[in-house]
Short mmCIF file of C-alpha atoms and ligand atoms in Angstrom, two decimals:
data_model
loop_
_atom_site.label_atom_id
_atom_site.label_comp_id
_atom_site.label_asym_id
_atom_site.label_seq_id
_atom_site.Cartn_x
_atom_site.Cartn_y
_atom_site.Cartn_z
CA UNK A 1 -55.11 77.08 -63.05
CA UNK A 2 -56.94 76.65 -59.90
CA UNK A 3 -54.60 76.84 -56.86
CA UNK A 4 -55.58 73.75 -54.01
CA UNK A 5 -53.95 73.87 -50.30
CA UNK A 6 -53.64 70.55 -49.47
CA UNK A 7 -52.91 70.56 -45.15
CA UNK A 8 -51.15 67.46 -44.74
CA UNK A 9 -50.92 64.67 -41.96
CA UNK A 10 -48.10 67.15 -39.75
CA UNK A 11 -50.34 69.78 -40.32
CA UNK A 12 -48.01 71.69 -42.60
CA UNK A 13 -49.14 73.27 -46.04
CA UNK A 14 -48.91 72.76 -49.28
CA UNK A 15 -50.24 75.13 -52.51
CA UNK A 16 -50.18 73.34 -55.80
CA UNK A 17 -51.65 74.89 -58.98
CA UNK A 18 -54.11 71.83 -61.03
CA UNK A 19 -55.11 71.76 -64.12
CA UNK A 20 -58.72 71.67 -64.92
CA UNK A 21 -60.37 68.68 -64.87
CA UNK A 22 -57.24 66.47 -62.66
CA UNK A 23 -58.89 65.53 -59.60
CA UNK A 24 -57.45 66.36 -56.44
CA UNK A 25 -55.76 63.48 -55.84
CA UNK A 26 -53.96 63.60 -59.02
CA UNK A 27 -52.91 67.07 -57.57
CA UNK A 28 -51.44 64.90 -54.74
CA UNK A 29 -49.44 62.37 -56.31
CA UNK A 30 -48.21 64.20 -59.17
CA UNK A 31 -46.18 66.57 -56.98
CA UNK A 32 -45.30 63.76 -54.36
CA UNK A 33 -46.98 64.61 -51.34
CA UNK A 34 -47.79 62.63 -48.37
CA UNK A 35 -50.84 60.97 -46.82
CA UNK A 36 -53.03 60.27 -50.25
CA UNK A 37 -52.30 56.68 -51.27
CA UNK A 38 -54.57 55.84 -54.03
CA UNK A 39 -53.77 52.40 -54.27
CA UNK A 40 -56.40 52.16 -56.72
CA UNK A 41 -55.64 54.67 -58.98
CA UNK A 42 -59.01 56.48 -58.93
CA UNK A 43 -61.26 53.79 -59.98
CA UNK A 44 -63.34 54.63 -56.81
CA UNK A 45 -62.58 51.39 -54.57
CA UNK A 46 -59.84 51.39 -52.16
CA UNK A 47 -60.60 54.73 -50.26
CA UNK A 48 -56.96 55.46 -49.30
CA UNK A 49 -57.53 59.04 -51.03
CA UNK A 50 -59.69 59.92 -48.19
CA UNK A 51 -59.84 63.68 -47.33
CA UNK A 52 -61.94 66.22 -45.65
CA UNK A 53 -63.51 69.30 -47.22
CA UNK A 54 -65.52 72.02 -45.92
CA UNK A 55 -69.13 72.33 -45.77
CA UNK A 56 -68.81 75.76 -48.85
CA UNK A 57 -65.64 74.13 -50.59
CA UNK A 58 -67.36 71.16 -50.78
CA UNK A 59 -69.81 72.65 -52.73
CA UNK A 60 -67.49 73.32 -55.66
CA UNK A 61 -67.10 69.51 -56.75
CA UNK A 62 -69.70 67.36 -58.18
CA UNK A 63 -71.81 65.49 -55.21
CA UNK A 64 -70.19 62.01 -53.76
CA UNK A 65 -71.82 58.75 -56.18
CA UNK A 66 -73.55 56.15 -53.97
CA UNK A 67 -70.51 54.22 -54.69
CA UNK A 68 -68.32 56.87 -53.20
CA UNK A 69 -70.50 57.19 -49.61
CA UNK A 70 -70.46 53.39 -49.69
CA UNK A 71 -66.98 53.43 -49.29
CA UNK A 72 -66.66 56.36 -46.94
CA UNK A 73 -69.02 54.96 -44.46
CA UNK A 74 -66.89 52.38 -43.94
CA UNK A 75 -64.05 54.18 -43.27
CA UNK A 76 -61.63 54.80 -39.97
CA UNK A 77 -61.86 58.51 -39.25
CA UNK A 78 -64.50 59.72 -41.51
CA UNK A 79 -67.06 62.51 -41.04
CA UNK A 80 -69.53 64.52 -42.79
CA UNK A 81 -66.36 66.32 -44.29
CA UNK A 82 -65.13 63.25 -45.57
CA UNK A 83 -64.85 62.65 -49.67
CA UNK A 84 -62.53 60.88 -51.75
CA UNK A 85 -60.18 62.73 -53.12
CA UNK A 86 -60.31 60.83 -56.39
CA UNK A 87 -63.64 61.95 -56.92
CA UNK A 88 -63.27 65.63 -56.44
CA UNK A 89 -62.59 66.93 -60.18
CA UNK A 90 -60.83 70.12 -60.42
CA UNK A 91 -62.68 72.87 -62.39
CA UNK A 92 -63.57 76.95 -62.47
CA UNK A 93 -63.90 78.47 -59.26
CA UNK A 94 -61.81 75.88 -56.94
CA UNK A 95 -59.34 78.13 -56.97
CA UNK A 96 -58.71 78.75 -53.17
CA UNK A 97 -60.04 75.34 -51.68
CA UNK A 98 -58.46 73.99 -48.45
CA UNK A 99 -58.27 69.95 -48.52
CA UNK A 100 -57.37 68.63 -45.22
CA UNK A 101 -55.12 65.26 -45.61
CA UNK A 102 -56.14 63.03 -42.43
CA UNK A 103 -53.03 60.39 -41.47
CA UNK A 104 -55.05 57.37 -41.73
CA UNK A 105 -54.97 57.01 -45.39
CA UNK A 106 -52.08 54.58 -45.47
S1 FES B 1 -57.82 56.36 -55.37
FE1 FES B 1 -58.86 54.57 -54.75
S2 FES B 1 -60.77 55.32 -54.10
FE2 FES B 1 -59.73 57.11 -54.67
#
C-alpha cells in the first residue's frame, strides 16, 4: 500500500499506509487526523478537504474536474498547490507523496 505524509495544521507529521483507490482524504478521516473536514463526504462541494500538493506529486493523481477548480478558486488560502483532497485517488506510484494540511479547512 502506498504510504502518504500528511503535514498537518502544527506542522507535525503523519505517515499512513492507503489502500489503492481511497482518496486521500479518506486516508485522513479514517485514522482521525486533524484539519480535513469533509463535511461533504467527497461529493466534490464543500471544499473543507482542501490541501496543497507539489508541483511532481501532483502529477501522480488524476487532473482537478472543472468542478473541483470552481471550488478552489473560491477558496481562503488557496494556491496553485491547492486540490481537494477528496479528489486525489490513491493508486501505484503515490507511494512517498507529501500532502500539506493548511488550518483553514474548518
Ligand atoms: S469532502 Fe467535500 S469537497 Fe472534498
Amino acid at each position: 500500500m502506498p504510504e502518504i505524509t500528511y503535514v498537518l495544521p502544527d506542522n507535525s507529521e503523519k505517515t499512513i499506509e492507503i489502500p489503492l483507490g481511497q482518496t486521500v482524504m479518506d486516508g485522513s478521516v479514517r485514522n482521525n487526523l486533524p484539519g480535513i473536514v469533509a463535511e461533504c463526504g467527497g461529493g466534490c462541494s464543500c471544499a473543507t478537504c482542501h490541501v496543497h500538493v507539489d508541483q511532481t506529486d501532483a502529477q501522480l493523481f488524476d487532473e482537478p474536474s472543472e468542478e473541483e477548480l470552481d471550488l478552489i478558486e473560491f477558496l481562503d488560502g488557496s494556491c496553485e498547490r491547492s486540490r481537494l483532497s477528496c479528489q486525489l485517488v490513491v493508486k501505484e506510484g503515490c507511494d512517498g507523496v507529501r500532502i500539506v494540511v493548511p488550518d483553514t479547512n474548518s
